[in-house]
Every structure is written in structure tokens, then in C-alpha cells.
C-alpha positions as a Markdown table, in Angstrom:
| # | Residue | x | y | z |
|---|---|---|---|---|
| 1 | Unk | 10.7 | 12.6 | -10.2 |
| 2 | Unk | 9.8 | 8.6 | -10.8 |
| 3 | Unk | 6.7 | 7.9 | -9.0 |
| 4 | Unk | 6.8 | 4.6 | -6.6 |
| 5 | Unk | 4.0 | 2.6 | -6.5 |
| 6 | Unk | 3.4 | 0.0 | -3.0 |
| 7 | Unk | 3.4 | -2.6 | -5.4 |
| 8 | Unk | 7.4 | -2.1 | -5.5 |
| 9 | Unk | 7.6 | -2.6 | -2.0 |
| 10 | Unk | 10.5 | -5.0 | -0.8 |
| 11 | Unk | 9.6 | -7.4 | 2.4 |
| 12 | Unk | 10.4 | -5.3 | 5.6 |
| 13 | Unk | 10.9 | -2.1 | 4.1 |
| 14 | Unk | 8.4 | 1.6 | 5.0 |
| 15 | Unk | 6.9 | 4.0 | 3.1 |
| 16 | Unk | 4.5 | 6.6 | 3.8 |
| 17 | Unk | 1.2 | 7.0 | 1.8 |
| 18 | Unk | 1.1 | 10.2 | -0.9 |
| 19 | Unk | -1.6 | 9.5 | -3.0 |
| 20 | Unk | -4.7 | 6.7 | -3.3 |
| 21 | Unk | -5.5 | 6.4 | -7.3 |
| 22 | Unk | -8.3 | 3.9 | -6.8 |
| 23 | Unk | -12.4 | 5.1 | -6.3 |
| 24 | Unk | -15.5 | 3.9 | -5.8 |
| 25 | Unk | -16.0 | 0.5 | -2.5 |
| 26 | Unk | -11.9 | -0.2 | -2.8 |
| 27 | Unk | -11.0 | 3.5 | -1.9 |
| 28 | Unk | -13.8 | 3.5 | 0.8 |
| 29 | Unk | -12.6 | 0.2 | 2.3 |
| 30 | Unk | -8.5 | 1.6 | 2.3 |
| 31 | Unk | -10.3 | 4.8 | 3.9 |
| 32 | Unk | -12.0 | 2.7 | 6.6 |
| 33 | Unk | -8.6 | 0.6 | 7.4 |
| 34 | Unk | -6.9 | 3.8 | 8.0 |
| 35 | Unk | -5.1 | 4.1 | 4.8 |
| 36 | Unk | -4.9 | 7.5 | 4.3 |
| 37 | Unk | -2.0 | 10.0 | 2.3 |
| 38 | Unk | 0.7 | 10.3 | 5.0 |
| 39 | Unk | 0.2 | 7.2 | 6.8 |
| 40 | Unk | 3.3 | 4.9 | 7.3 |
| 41 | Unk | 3.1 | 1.6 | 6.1 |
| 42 | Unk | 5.7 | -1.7 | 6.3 |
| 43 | Unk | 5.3 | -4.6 | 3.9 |
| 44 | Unk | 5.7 | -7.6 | 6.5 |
| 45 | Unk | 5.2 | -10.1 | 4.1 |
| 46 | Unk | 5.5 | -11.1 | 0.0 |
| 47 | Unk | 3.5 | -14.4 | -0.6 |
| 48 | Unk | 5.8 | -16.7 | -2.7 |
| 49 | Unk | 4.4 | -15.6 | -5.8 |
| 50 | Unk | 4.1 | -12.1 | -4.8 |
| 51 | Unk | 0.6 | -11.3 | -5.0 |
| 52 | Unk | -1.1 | -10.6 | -2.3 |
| 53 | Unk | 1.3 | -8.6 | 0.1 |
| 54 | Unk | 0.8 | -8.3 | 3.6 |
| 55 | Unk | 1.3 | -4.4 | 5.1 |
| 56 | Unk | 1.3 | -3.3 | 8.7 |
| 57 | Unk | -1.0 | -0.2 | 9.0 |
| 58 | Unk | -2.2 | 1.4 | 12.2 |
| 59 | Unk | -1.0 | -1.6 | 14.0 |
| 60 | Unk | -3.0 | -4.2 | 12.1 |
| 61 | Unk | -1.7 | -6.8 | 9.0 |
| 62 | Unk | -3.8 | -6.2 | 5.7 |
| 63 | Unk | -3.1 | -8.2 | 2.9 |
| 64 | Unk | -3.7 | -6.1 | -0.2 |
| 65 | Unk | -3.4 | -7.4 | -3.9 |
| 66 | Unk | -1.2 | -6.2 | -6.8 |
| 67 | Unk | -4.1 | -4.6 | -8.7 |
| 68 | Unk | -4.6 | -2.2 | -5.5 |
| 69 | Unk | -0.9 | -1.8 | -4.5 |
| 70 | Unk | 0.2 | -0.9 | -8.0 |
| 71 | Unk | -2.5 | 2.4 | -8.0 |
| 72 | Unk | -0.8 | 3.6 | -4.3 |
| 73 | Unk | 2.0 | 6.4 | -4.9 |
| 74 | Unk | 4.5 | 6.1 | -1.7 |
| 75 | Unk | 7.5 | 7.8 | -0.8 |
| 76 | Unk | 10.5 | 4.9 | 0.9 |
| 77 | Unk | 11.3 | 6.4 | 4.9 |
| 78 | Unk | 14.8 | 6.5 | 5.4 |
């Protein structure tokens, strides 16, 4: 099975969080947003030369860089 990484994500689609391949302050500071394995998130916006994206989790917009996004293994919702 291909892996898919958050970094992938096209503007307005959903995923849901399967695995967080980052450590040390940037895992803590995903933990503390709420971005935990299972949680649903929806890219709400790609800046124009795609790095940062913009994600709605838990009901609040974080903008997250490429070299984060491309470490986050999700799985696309239907």
C-alpha cells in the first residue's frame, strides 16, 4: 500500500491522521493543537507557492509547512 503523506493534500479535500513521524518540540506542539492519529483534518488553503498549507483541525486554521506535512501519513475520507 502507497503511503500518503499531508503534504499531498489537494485544497478542500479530508484526511484523517494515521501516523505523526516527527519528535522532539514539533511533535509536542502537533500534540498540543490536537493533532493526534485519527483526527480529521481538511486543507482549507495552499499559499500560491504551496508552502505553508493551511488545515482545519478541531475547529481551528493551522498553517503548517512542507517539511512537517511531508512526515504526516493520512488516509483521504471518502
Amino acid at each position: 500500500m502507497n503511503e500518503k503523506y499531508l503534504s499531498d493534500a489537494s485544497l478542500g479535500s479530508c484526511y484523517i491522521i494515521k501516523k505523526i513521524n516527527v519528535d522532539g518540540s514539533i511533535k509536542r506542539r502537533l500534540l498540543d493543537i490536537g493533532m493526534i492519529e485519527g483526527t480529521k483534518v481538511e486543507n482549507v488553503l495552499v499559499s500560491p507557492f504551496g508552502d505553508p498549507m493551511a488545515f482545519l483541525i478541531r475547529g481551528a486554521v493551522i498553517a503548517l509547512r512542507n517539511e512537517v506535512t511531508s512526515k504526516i501519513v493520512v488516509e483521504a475520507l471518502a
